[in-house]
């Protein structure tokens, strides 16, 4: 009798288990539903991401998008990506000068530095290995003949100063240049730069005006200058200090040393390895320091550098 009762109880429990889902099954179903919901959310997100990304990608090639503030960042262009320079300068009681040029590609004769310390870098070019290049080619840093840079002849700069708009267009050689009258001691310029392959805008471009008491010293003489040390005080304007020293002009080669750091660094050192190779024939031709606000504007072809600054003749 007890065995029959136990058998009936076991059978009842089995039927109950088969007929009613357990809480684990409920959790599994919930998990599946949640997974489905997550998947659908992921699909939606992916669709949104695809739409957004494709939109961004499309916009990055549009002049309208590249002319927005998101296309311009503080700092300098990498030299291997540099396709143009736009600059403004202003001296007391004078006009604002605007000049610039944009090319279709980076300079094929500029490559990675030979020597670098983070602040300064020596870029050397020997021009060997190419032989004779075609008229529309130039010996590249690779040692092969490469297409010459072509100036963007449709370059246009719309400059707004003191409420007056002035349009500057490329002249011979692709250079844009103009002088804008102003009575302001510290003028701010709005720029809209455009050409067939890109464009950007930058509002309120000003020059850093602090007196940073800059100085420059070298270890040796013109023919063997050794390390060059630049020092200054921080003007607190978030600007940059730079210099570009070409090899002596008697040597026709794109060999140079460039230094650029935030003004808050208060100095840099270009080592003897970076300076002595430039001091040939008649010695070192150091031109001074540039105290400037600097921005990099990117396009599909490369990076255009915008600077507003003053040359400091310290040497």
PDB file of C-alpha atoms in Angstrom:
ATOM      1  CA  UNK A   1       0.000   0.000   0.000  1.00  0.00           C
ATOM      2  CA  UNK A   2       2.786   2.413   0.828  1.00  0.00           C
ATOM      3  CA  UNK A   3       4.508   1.509  -2.435  1.00  0.00           C
ATOM      4  CA  UNK A   4       1.322   2.362  -4.382  1.00  0.00           C
ATOM      5  CA  UNK A   5       1.024   5.708  -2.652  1.00  0.00           C
ATOM      6  CA  UNK A   6       4.654   6.532  -3.324  1.00  0.00           C
ATOM      7  CA  UNK A   7       4.264   5.553  -6.972  1.00  0.00           C
ATOM      8  CA  UNK A   8       1.190   7.770  -7.361  1.00  0.00           C
ATOM      9  CA  UNK A   9       2.972  10.685  -5.703  1.00  0.00           C
ATOM     10  CA  UNK A  10       5.986  10.314  -8.020  1.00  0.00           C
ATOM     11  CA  UNK A  11       3.713  10.134 -11.083  1.00  0.00           C
ATOM     12  CA  UNK A  12       1.864  13.259  -9.978  1.00  0.00           C
ATOM     13  CA  UNK A  13       5.110  15.156  -9.501  1.00  0.00           C
ATOM     14  CA  UNK A  14       6.326  14.107 -12.967  1.00  0.00           C
ATOM     15  CA  UNK A  15       3.081  15.260 -14.616  1.00  0.00           C
ATOM     16  CA  UNK A  16       3.288  18.526 -12.708  1.00  0.00           C
ATOM     17  CA  UNK A  17       6.855  19.070 -13.885  1.00  0.00           C
ATOM     18  CA  UNK A  18       5.950  18.361 -17.505  1.00  0.00           C
ATOM     19  CA  UNK A  19       2.834  20.490 -17.504  1.00  0.00           C
ATOM     20  CA  UNK A  20       4.134  23.641 -15.786  1.00  0.00           C
ATOM     21  CA  UNK A  21       7.270  25.590 -16.760  1.00  0.00           C
ATOM     22  CA  UNK A  22       9.736  26.143 -13.978  1.00  0.00           C
ATOM     23  CA  UNK A  23      10.996  29.530 -12.854  1.00  0.00           C
ATOM     24  CA  UNK A  24      14.266  28.705 -14.675  1.00  0.00           C
ATOM     25  CA  UNK A  25      12.289  28.341 -17.907  1.00  0.00           C
ATOM     26  CA  UNK A  26      10.613  31.668 -17.221  1.00  0.00           C
ATOM     27  CA  UNK A  27      14.049  33.262 -16.706  1.00  0.00           C
ATOM     28  CA  UNK A  28      15.342  31.686 -19.865  1.00  0.00           C
ATOM     29  CA  UNK A  29      12.369  32.979 -21.806  1.00  0.00           C
ATOM     30  CA  UNK A  30      12.880  36.424 -20.297  1.00  0.00           C
ATOM     31  CA  UNK A  31      16.558  36.217 -21.167  1.00  0.00           C
ATOM     32  CA  UNK A  32      15.713  35.250 -24.727  1.00  0.00           C
ATOM     33  CA  UNK A  33      13.242  38.099 -24.976  1.00  0.00           C
ATOM     34  CA  UNK A  34      15.766  40.471 -23.468  1.00  0.00           C
ATOM     35  CA  UNK A  35      18.369  39.207 -25.893  1.00  0.00           C
ATOM     36  CA  UNK A  36      15.936  39.765 -28.741  1.00  0.00           C
ATOM     37  CA  UNK A  37      15.225  43.227 -27.407  1.00  0.00           C
ATOM     38  CA  UNK A  38      18.949  43.887 -27.048  1.00  0.00           C
ATOM     39  CA  UNK A  39      19.548  42.583 -30.559  1.00  0.00           C
ATOM     40  CA  UNK A  40      16.844  44.789 -31.956  1.00  0.00           C
ATOM     41  CA  UNK A  41      18.274  47.704 -30.012  1.00  0.00           C
ATOM     42  CA  UNK A  42      21.719  46.833 -31.322  1.00  0.00           C
ATOM     43  CA  UNK A  43      20.313  46.636 -34.823  1.00  0.00           C
ATOM     44  CA  UNK A  44      18.731  50.024 -34.333  1.00  0.00           C
ATOM     45  CA  UNK A  45      21.941  51.390 -32.897  1.00  0.00           C
ATOM     46  CA  UNK A  46      23.931  49.863 -35.708  1.00  0.00           C
ATOM     47  CA  UNK A  47      21.569  51.404 -38.188  1.00  0.00           C
ATOM     48  CA  UNK A  48      21.869  54.718 -36.422  1.00  0.00           C
ATOM     49  CA  UNK A  49      25.644  54.352 -36.257  1.00  0.00           C
ATOM     50  CA  UNK A  50      25.799  53.443 -39.922  1.00  0.00           C
ATOM     51  CA  UNK A  51      23.630  56.377 -40.802  1.00  0.00           C
ATOM     52  CA  UNK A  52      25.612  58.735 -38.614  1.00  0.00           C
ATOM     53  CA  UNK A  53      28.967  57.415 -39.743  1.00  0.00           C
ATOM     54  CA  UNK A  54      28.073  57.434 -43.383  1.00  0.00           C
ATOM     55  CA  UNK A  55      26.738  60.902 -42.907  1.00  0.00           C
ATOM     56  CA  UNK A  56      29.962  61.957 -41.269  1.00  0.00           C
ATOM     57  CA  UNK A  57      31.970  60.308 -44.014  1.00  0.00           C
ATOM     58  CA  UNK A  58      29.918  62.027 -46.660  1.00  0.00           C
ATOM     59  CA  UNK A  59      30.111  65.340 -44.850  1.00  0.00           C
ATOM     60  CA  UNK A  60      33.856  65.066 -44.470  1.00  0.00           C
ATOM     61  CA  UNK A  61      34.098  65.309 -48.215  1.00  0.00           C
ATOM     62  CA  UNK A  62      31.673  68.200 -48.428  1.00  0.00           C
ATOM     63  CA  UNK A  63      32.888  71.778 -48.412  1.00  0.00           C
ATOM     64  CA  UNK A  64      30.034  72.714 -46.078  1.00  0.00           C
ATOM     65  CA  UNK A  65      31.084  70.275 -43.379  1.00  0.00           C
ATOM     66  CA  UNK A  66      34.795  71.003 -43.654  1.00  0.00           C
ATOM     67  CA  UNK A  67      34.014  74.695 -43.267  1.00  0.00           C
ATOM     68  CA  UNK A  68      32.502  74.067 -39.841  1.00  0.00           C
ATOM     69  CA  UNK A  69      34.399  74.494 -36.563  1.00  0.00           C
ATOM     70  CA  UNK A  70      34.653  70.712 -36.073  1.00  0.00           C
ATOM     71  CA  UNK A  71      37.036  70.579 -39.035  1.00  0.00           C
ATOM     72  CA  UNK A  72      39.592  72.856 -37.375  1.00  0.00           C
ATOM     73  CA  UNK A  73      41.673  71.884 -34.348  1.00  0.00           C
ATOM     74  CA  UNK A  74      44.270  73.758 -32.329  1.00  0.00           C
ATOM     75  CA  UNK A  75      47.878  73.010 -33.208  1.00  0.00           C
ATOM     76  CA  UNK A  76      50.018  72.395 -36.264  1.00  0.00           C
ATOM     77  CA  UNK A  77      49.627  70.090 -39.251  1.00  0.00           C
ATOM     78  CA  UNK A  78      51.975  67.101 -39.498  1.00  0.00           C
ATOM     79  CA  UNK A  79      54.542  68.067 -42.133  1.00  0.00           C
ATOM     80  CA  UNK A  80      53.949  64.883 -44.095  1.00  0.00           C
ATOM     81  CA  UNK A  81      50.247  65.846 -44.413  1.00  0.00           C
ATOM     82  CA  UNK A  82      50.686  69.589 -44.965  1.00  0.00           C
ATOM     83  CA  UNK A  83      49.029  70.880 -48.150  1.00  0.00           C
ATOM     84  CA  UNK A  84      48.780  74.579 -47.407  1.00  0.00           C
ATOM     85  CA  UNK A  85      49.376  77.577 -45.184  1.00  0.00           C
ATOM     86  CA  UNK A  86      47.114  80.505 -44.392  1.00  0.00           C
ATOM     87  CA  UNK A  87      48.560  83.255 -42.206  1.00  0.00           C
ATOM     88  CA  UNK A  88      47.700  86.649 -40.803  1.00  0.00           C
ATOM     89  CA  UNK A  89      50.008  89.238 -39.300  1.00  0.00           C
ATOM     90  CA  UNK A  90      49.505  92.721 -37.885  1.00  0.00           C
ATOM     91  CA  UNK A  91      51.817  95.405 -36.643  1.00  0.00           C
ATOM     92  CA  UNK A  92      50.893  98.482 -34.634  1.00  0.00           C
ATOM     93  CA  UNK A  93      48.982 101.134 -36.605  1.00  0.00           C
ATOM     94  CA  UNK A  94      49.182  99.027 -39.760  1.00  0.00           C
ATOM     95  CA  UNK A  95      46.829  96.887 -41.827  1.00  0.00           C
ATOM     96  CA  UNK A  96      46.188  93.191 -41.279  1.00  0.00           C
ATOM     97  CA  UNK A  97      48.040  91.109 -43.844  1.00  0.00           C
ATOM     98  CA  UNK A  98      46.434  87.874 -45.042  1.00  0.00           C
ATOM     99  CA  UNK A  99      48.367  85.445 -47.229  1.00  0.00           C
ATOM    100  CA  UNK A 100      48.315  81.797 -48.147  1.00  0.00           C
ATOM    101  CA  UNK A 101      48.535  79.008 -50.654  1.00  0.00           C
ATOM    102  CA  UNK A 102      47.044  75.514 -50.900  1.00  0.00           C
ATOM    103  CA  UNK A 103      48.377  72.621 -52.969  1.00  0.00           C
ATOM    104  CA  UNK A 104      46.744  69.449 -54.207  1.00  0.00           C
ATOM    105  CA  UNK A 105      49.003  67.142 -52.175  1.00  0.00           C
ATOM    106  CA  UNK A 106      51.726  67.187 -49.508  1.00  0.00           C
ATOM    107  CA  UNK A 107      55.294  67.990 -50.502  1.00  0.00           C
ATOM    108  CA  UNK A 108      56.828  64.760 -51.885  1.00  0.00           C
ATOM    109  CA  UNK A 109      60.267  65.925 -50.719  1.00  0.00           C
ATOM    110  CA  UNK A 110      59.320  66.008 -47.021  1.00  0.00           C
ATOM    111  CA  UNK A 111      59.396  62.775 -45.078  1.00  0.00           C
ATOM    112  CA  UNK A 112      59.829  61.568 -41.532  1.00  0.00           C
ATOM    113  CA  UNK A 113      62.538  63.354 -39.510  1.00  0.00           C
ATOM    114  CA  UNK A 114      66.116  62.118 -39.343  1.00  0.00           C
ATOM    115  CA  UNK A 115      66.495  63.307 -35.735  1.00  0.00           C
ATOM    116  CA  UNK A 116      63.722  64.356 -33.340  1.00  0.00           C
ATOM    117  CA  UNK A 117      63.363  65.137 -29.645  1.00  0.00           C
ATOM    118  CA  UNK A 118      59.623  65.862 -29.492  1.00  0.00           C
ATOM    119  CA  UNK A 119      60.001  69.636 -29.714  1.00  0.00           C
ATOM    120  CA  UNK A 120      62.348  69.871 -32.696  1.00  0.00           C
ATOM    121  CA  UNK A 121      63.064  67.690 -35.724  1.00  0.00           C
ATOM    122  CA  UNK A 122      65.637  67.663 -38.512  1.00  0.00           C
ATOM    123  CA  UNK A 123      64.290  66.761 -41.957  1.00  0.00           C
ATOM    124  CA  UNK A 124      66.983  65.884 -44.507  1.00  0.00           C
ATOM    125  CA  UNK A 125      66.805  65.369 -48.254  1.00  0.00           C
ATOM    126  CA  UNK A 126      69.681  64.158 -50.424  1.00  0.00           C
ATOM    127  CA  UNK A 127      67.931  63.986 -53.802  1.00  0.00           C
ATOM    128  CA  UNK A 128      69.798  60.870 -54.832  1.00  0.00           C
ATOM    129  CA  UNK A 129      68.421  57.910 -56.712  1.00  0.00           C
ATOM    130  CA  UNK A 130      65.947  59.624 -59.020  1.00  0.00           C
ATOM    131  CA  UNK A 131      68.050  60.393 -62.065  1.00  0.00           C
ATOM    132  CA  UNK A 132      66.236  62.758 -64.431  1.00  0.00           C
ATOM    133  CA  UNK A 133      62.541  63.314 -63.709  1.00  0.00           C
ATOM    134  CA  UNK A 134      59.897  64.458 -66.182  1.00  0.00           C
ATOM    135  CA  UNK A 135      58.959  68.143 -66.255  1.00  0.00           C
ATOM    136  CA  UNK A 136      55.812  67.577 -64.191  1.00  0.00           C
ATOM    137  CA  UNK A 137      57.656  65.395 -61.672  1.00  0.00           C
ATOM    138  CA  UNK A 138      60.145  65.973 -58.883  1.00  0.00           C
ATOM    139  CA  UNK A 139      62.562  63.735 -57.025  1.00  0.00           C
ATOM    140  CA  UNK A 140      60.702  62.573 -53.924  1.00  0.00           C
ATOM    141  CA  UNK A 141      61.934  61.649 -50.478  1.00  0.00           C
ATOM    142  CA  UNK A 142      61.351  58.039 -51.543  1.00  0.00           C
ATOM    143  CA  UNK A 143      64.119  58.296 -54.135  1.00  0.00           C
ATOM    144  CA  UNK A 144      61.607  58.021 -56.976  1.00  0.00           C
ATOM    145  CA  UNK A 145      60.229  60.662 -59.318  1.00  0.00           C
ATOM    146  CA  UNK A 146      56.830  61.803 -58.049  1.00  0.00           C
ATOM    147  CA  UNK A 147      54.199  64.279 -59.305  1.00  0.00           C
ATOM    148  CA  UNK A 148      54.942  67.893 -58.457  1.00  0.00           C
ATOM    149  CA  UNK A 149      52.587  69.729 -56.148  1.00  0.00           C
ATOM    150  CA  UNK A 150      50.021  71.790 -58.013  1.00  0.00           C
ATOM    151  CA  UNK A 151      48.708  75.037 -56.543  1.00  0.00           C
ATOM    152  CA  UNK A 152      44.944  75.246 -56.122  1.00  0.00           C
ATOM    153  CA  UNK A 153      44.293  78.136 -58.489  1.00  0.00           C
ATOM    154  CA  UNK A 154      40.650  78.417 -57.414  1.00  0.00           C
ATOM    155  CA  UNK A 155      41.654  79.172 -53.806  1.00  0.00           C
ATOM    156  CA  UNK A 156      39.515  81.908 -52.257  1.00  0.00           C
ATOM    157  CA  UNK A 157      39.682  83.563 -48.839  1.00  0.00           C
ATOM    158  CA  UNK A 158      36.739  85.580 -47.528  1.00  0.00           C
ATOM    159  CA  UNK A 159      38.061  87.728 -44.665  1.00  0.00           C
ATOM    160  CA  UNK A 160      35.772  89.706 -42.371  1.00  0.00           C
ATOM    161  CA  UNK A 161      37.409  92.461 -40.336  1.00  0.00           C
ATOM    162  CA  UNK A 162      35.663  95.295 -38.462  1.00  0.00           C
ATOM    163  CA  UNK A 163      32.389  94.335 -40.150  1.00  0.00           C
ATOM    164  CA  UNK A 164      33.840  94.609 -43.667  1.00  0.00           C
ATOM    165  CA  UNK A 165      34.120  91.584 -45.938  1.00  0.00           C
ATOM    166  CA  UNK A 166      36.997  91.234 -48.400  1.00  0.00           C
ATOM    167  CA  UNK A 167      37.394  88.394 -50.886  1.00  0.00           C
ATOM    168  CA  UNK A 168      40.938  87.435 -51.847  1.00  0.00           C
ATOM    169  CA  UNK A 169      41.551  85.078 -54.752  1.00  0.00           C
ATOM    170  CA  UNK A 170      44.600  83.201 -55.963  1.00  0.00           C
ATOM    171  CA  UNK A 171      46.945  85.123 -58.209  1.00  0.00           C
ATOM    172  CA  UNK A 172      50.040  83.964 -60.111  1.00  0.00           C
ATOM    173  CA  UNK A 173      51.451  80.803 -58.604  1.00  0.00           C
ATOM    174  CA  UNK A 174      48.319  80.262 -56.526  1.00  0.00           C
ATOM    175  CA  UNK A 175      49.230  82.820 -53.861  1.00  0.00           C
ATOM    176  CA  UNK A 176      46.458  84.683 -52.035  1.00  0.00           C
ATOM    177  CA  UNK A 177      47.497  88.008 -50.538  1.00  0.00           C
ATOM    178  CA  UNK A 178      45.765  91.111 -49.254  1.00  0.00           C
ATOM    179  CA  UNK A 179      46.058  93.894 -46.701  1.00  0.00           C
ATOM    180  CA  UNK A 180      42.969  94.838 -44.715  1.00  0.00           C
ATOM    181  CA  UNK A 181      42.634  98.306 -43.191  1.00  0.00           C
ATOM    182  CA  UNK A 182      41.821  98.503 -39.488  1.00  0.00           C
ATOM    183  CA  UNK A 183      41.917 100.999 -36.651  1.00  0.00           C
ATOM    184  CA  UNK A 184      41.895  98.301 -33.986  1.00  0.00           C
ATOM    185  CA  UNK A 185      44.995  97.669 -31.902  1.00  0.00           C
ATOM    186  CA  UNK A 186      43.993  94.015 -31.526  1.00  0.00           C
ATOM    187  CA  UNK A 187      41.856  93.062 -34.531  1.00  0.00           C
ATOM    188  CA  UNK A 188      39.959  89.785 -34.870  1.00  0.00           C
ATOM    189  CA  UNK A 189      39.528  88.247 -38.323  1.00  0.00           C
ATOM    190  CA  UNK A 190      36.920  85.748 -39.489  1.00  0.00           C
ATOM    191  CA  UNK A 191      38.117  83.543 -42.341  1.00  0.00           C
ATOM    192  CA  UNK A 192      36.240  81.383 -44.825  1.00  0.00           C
ATOM    193  CA  UNK A 193      38.723  79.492 -46.996  1.00  0.00           C
ATOM    194  CA  UNK A 194      37.551  77.453 -49.970  1.00  0.00           C
ATOM    195  CA  UNK A 195      38.858  75.675 -53.047  1.00  0.00           C
ATOM    196  CA  UNK A 196      37.492  72.983 -55.342  1.00  0.00           C
ATOM    197  CA  UNK A 197      38.571  70.093 -53.107  1.00  0.00           C
ATOM    198  CA  UNK A 198      37.789  71.490 -49.664  1.00  0.00           C
ATOM    199  CA  UNK A 199      37.280  74.424 -47.350  1.00  0.00           C
ATOM    200  CA  UNK A 200      36.910  75.534 -43.747  1.00  0.00           C
ATOM    201  CA  UNK A 201      36.060  78.538 -41.611  1.00  0.00           C
ATOM    202  CA  UNK A 202      37.638  80.037 -38.527  1.00  0.00           C
ATOM    203  CA  UNK A 203      36.128  82.896 -36.544  1.00  0.00           C
ATOM    204  CA  UNK A 204      37.786  85.432 -34.271  1.00  0.00           C
ATOM    205  CA  UNK A 205      41.379  84.764 -35.302  1.00  0.00           C
ATOM    206  CA  UNK A 206      43.695  87.030 -33.289  1.00  0.00           C
ATOM    207  CA  UNK A 207      47.388  87.401 -32.633  1.00  0.00           C
ATOM    208  CA  UNK A 208      48.886  86.622 -29.213  1.00  0.00           C
ATOM    209  CA  UNK A 209      49.985  89.977 -27.797  1.00  0.00           C
ATOM    210  CA  UNK A 210      51.881  89.070 -24.624  1.00  0.00           C
ATOM    211  CA  UNK A 211      55.482  90.142 -24.086  1.00  0.00           C
ATOM    212  CA  UNK A 212      57.113  86.768 -23.521  1.00  0.00           C
ATOM    213  CA  UNK A 213      60.719  88.035 -23.276  1.00  0.00           C
ATOM    214  CA  UNK A 214      62.075  85.469 -25.723  1.00  0.00           C
ATOM    215  CA  UNK A 215      65.777  84.715 -26.068  1.00  0.00           C
ATOM    216  CA  UNK A 216      67.882  82.365 -28.197  1.00  0.00           C
ATOM    217  CA  UNK A 217      71.431  81.116 -27.683  1.00  0.00           C
ATOM    218  CA  UNK A 218      73.716  78.707 -29.518  1.00  0.00           C
ATOM    219  CA  UNK A 219      76.706  76.820 -28.171  1.00  0.00           C
ATOM    220  CA  UNK A 220      79.124  77.720 -30.943  1.00  0.00           C
ATOM    221  CA  UNK A 221      79.668  79.930 -33.995  1.00  0.00           C
ATOM    222  CA  UNK A 222      77.778  80.278 -37.272  1.00  0.00           C
ATOM    223  CA  UNK A 223      79.664  77.455 -38.980  1.00  0.00           C
ATOM    224  CA  UNK A 224      79.277  75.035 -36.034  1.00  0.00           C
ATOM    225  CA  UNK A 225      76.427  76.410 -33.945  1.00  0.00           C
ATOM    226  CA  UNK A 226      75.890  73.320 -31.825  1.00  0.00           C
ATOM    227  CA  UNK A 227      72.671  73.160 -29.822  1.00  0.00           C
ATOM    228  CA  UNK A 228      70.253  76.067 -30.096  1.00  0.00           C
ATOM    229  CA  UNK A 229      68.318  76.891 -26.924  1.00  0.00           C
ATOM    230  CA  UNK A 230      65.210  79.092 -26.973  1.00  0.00           C
ATOM    231  CA  UNK A 231      63.548  80.375 -23.795  1.00  0.00           C
ATOM    232  CA  UNK A 232      60.616  82.656 -22.934  1.00  0.00           C
ATOM    233  CA  UNK A 233      58.019  83.320 -20.273  1.00  0.00           C
ATOM    234  CA  UNK A 234      54.503  81.929 -20.515  1.00  0.00           C
ATOM    235  CA  UNK A 235      52.110  84.645 -21.684  1.00  0.00           C
ATOM    236  CA  UNK A 236      49.133  82.521 -20.638  1.00  0.00           C
ATOM    237  CA  UNK A 237      47.378  82.907 -23.999  1.00  0.00           C
ATOM    238  CA  UNK A 238      47.407  79.274 -25.077  1.00  0.00           C
ATOM    239  CA  UNK A 239      49.550  80.154 -28.093  1.00  0.00           C
ATOM    240  CA  UNK A 240      52.566  78.393 -29.597  1.00  0.00           C
ATOM    241  CA  UNK A 241      56.199  79.232 -30.252  1.00  0.00           C
ATOM    242  CA  UNK A 242      57.908  77.828 -33.326  1.00  0.00           C
ATOM    243  CA  UNK A 243      60.856  78.235 -35.662  1.00  0.00           C
ATOM    244  CA  UNK A 244      61.751  76.903 -39.099  1.00  0.00           C
ATOM    245  CA  UNK A 245      65.456  76.920 -39.974  1.00  0.00           C
ATOM    246  CA  UNK A 246      66.388  76.023 -43.558  1.00  0.00           C
ATOM    247  CA  UNK A 247      69.766  74.795 -44.645  1.00  0.00           C
ATOM    248  CA  UNK A 248      72.001  77.638 -45.891  1.00  0.00           C
ATOM    249  CA  UNK A 249      70.522  79.191 -49.034  1.00  0.00           C
ATOM    250  CA  UNK A 250      73.576  78.220 -51.098  1.00  0.00           C
ATOM    251  CA  UNK A 251      72.375  74.613 -50.867  1.00  0.00           C
ATOM    252  CA  UNK A 252      69.222  74.088 -52.900  1.00  0.00           C
ATOM    253  CA  UNK A 253      67.686  71.270 -50.891  1.00  0.00           C
ATOM    254  CA  UNK A 254      64.580  70.926 -48.682  1.00  0.00           C
ATOM    255  CA  UNK A 255      66.645  70.191 -45.585  1.00  0.00           C
ATOM    256  CA  UNK A 256      65.523  72.022 -42.465  1.00  0.00           C
ATOM    257  CA  UNK A 257      64.912  71.874 -38.734  1.00  0.00           C
ATOM    258  CA  UNK A 258      61.518  72.777 -37.332  1.00  0.00           C
ATOM    259  CA  UNK A 259      60.621  73.323 -33.675  1.00  0.00           C
ATOM    260  CA  UNK A 260      57.140  73.970 -32.272  1.00  0.00           C
ATOM    261  CA  UNK A 261      55.793  73.779 -28.723  1.00  0.00           C
ATOM    262  CA  UNK A 262      53.001  75.324 -26.623  1.00  0.00           C
ATOM    263  CA  UNK A 263      54.086  78.631 -25.118  1.00  0.00           C
ATOM    264  CA  UNK A 264      53.529  77.087 -21.673  1.00  0.00           C
ATOM    265  CA  UNK A 265      56.647  74.932 -22.289  1.00  0.00           C
ATOM    266  CA  UNK A 266      58.706  78.123 -21.972  1.00  0.00           C
ATOM    267  CA  UNK A 267      61.499  76.813 -24.158  1.00  0.00           C
ATOM    268  CA  UNK A 268      62.956  74.152 -26.418  1.00  0.00           C
ATOM    269  CA  UNK A 269      66.364  72.832 -27.455  1.00  0.00           C
ATOM    270  CA  UNK A 270      67.363  71.997 -31.016  1.00  0.00           C
ATOM    271  CA  UNK A 271      70.370  69.732 -30.567  1.00  0.00           C
ATOM    272  CA  UNK A 272      73.692  70.046 -32.375  1.00  0.00           C
ATOM    273  CA  UNK A 273      72.646  67.090 -34.562  1.00  0.00           C
ATOM    274  CA  UNK A 274      69.722  69.199 -35.774  1.00  0.00           C
ATOM    275  CA  UNK A 275      71.581  72.479 -36.283  1.00  0.00           C
ATOM    276  CA  UNK A 276      75.100  71.712 -37.549  1.00  0.00           C
ATOM    277  CA  UNK A 277      73.930  70.073 -40.826  1.00  0.00           C
ATOM    278  CA  UNK A 278      72.209  73.373 -41.716  1.00  0.00           C
ATOM    279  CA  UNK A 279      75.278  75.569 -41.126  1.00  0.00           C
ATOM    280  CA  UNK A 280      77.129  75.044 -44.405  1.00  0.00           C
ATOM    281  CA  UNK A 281      78.872  77.389 -46.898  1.00  0.00           C
ATOM    282  CA  UNK A 282      78.266  80.712 -45.091  1.00  0.00           C
ATOM    283  CA  UNK A 283      76.901  79.409 -41.819  1.00  0.00           C
ATOM    284  CA  UNK A 284      73.609  79.083 -39.976  1.00  0.00           C
ATOM    285  CA  UNK A 285      70.671  81.155 -41.205  1.00  0.00           C
ATOM    286  CA  UNK A 286      68.378  81.272 -38.190  1.00  0.00           C
ATOM    287  CA  UNK A 287      65.518  83.745 -38.760  1.00  0.00           C
ATOM    288  CA  UNK A 288      63.887  84.061 -35.344  1.00  0.00           C
ATOM    289  CA  UNK A 289      60.959  82.669 -33.364  1.00  0.00           C
ATOM    290  CA  UNK A 290      57.279  82.836 -34.281  1.00  0.00           C
ATOM    291  CA  UNK A 291      54.794  83.558 -31.494  1.00  0.00           C
ATOM    292  CA  UNK A 292      51.415  82.512 -32.840  1.00  0.00           C
ATOM    293  CA  UNK A 293      47.993  80.998 -32.542  1.00  0.00           C
ATOM    294  CA  UNK A 294      48.005  77.893 -34.727  1.00  0.00           C
ATOM    295  CA  UNK A 295      45.237  75.709 -36.122  1.00  0.00           C
ATOM    296  CA  UNK A 296      45.055  72.669 -38.389  1.00  0.00           C
ATOM    297  CA  UNK A 297      42.186  72.262 -40.860  1.00  0.00           C
ATOM    298  CA  UNK A 298      41.792  68.843 -42.419  1.00  0.00           C
ATOM    299  CA  UNK A 299      40.483  67.937 -45.865  1.00  0.00           C
ATOM    300  CA  UNK A 300      40.562  64.728 -47.893  1.00  0.00           C
ATOM    301  CA  UNK A 301      43.777  65.838 -49.605  1.00  0.00           C
ATOM    302  CA  UNK A 302      45.595  66.742 -46.395  1.00  0.00           C
ATOM    303  CA  UNK A 303      45.970  69.437 -43.762  1.00  0.00           C
ATOM    304  CA  UNK A 304      45.992  73.238 -44.117  1.00  0.00           C
ATOM    305  CA  UNK A 305      47.785  75.160 -41.386  1.00  0.00           C
ATOM    306  CA  UNK A 306      46.431  78.503 -40.179  1.00  0.00           C
ATOM    307  CA  UNK A 307      48.628  80.761 -38.079  1.00  0.00           C
ATOM    308  CA  UNK A 308      48.218  84.268 -36.680  1.00  0.00           C
ATOM    309  CA  UNK A 309      51.402  85.539 -35.184  1.00  0.00           C
ATOM    310  CA  UNK A 310      54.448  87.735 -34.918  1.00  0.00           C
ATOM    311  CA  UNK A 311      58.098  87.109 -35.752  1.00  0.00           C
ATOM    312  CA  UNK A 312      60.368  87.632 -32.739  1.00  0.00           C
ATOM    313  CA  UNK A 313      63.861  88.618 -33.893  1.00  0.00           C
ATOM    314  CA  UNK A 314      65.832  87.299 -30.975  1.00  0.00           C
ATOM    315  CA  UNK A 315      69.130  86.270 -32.529  1.00  0.00           C
TER     316      UNK A 315
END
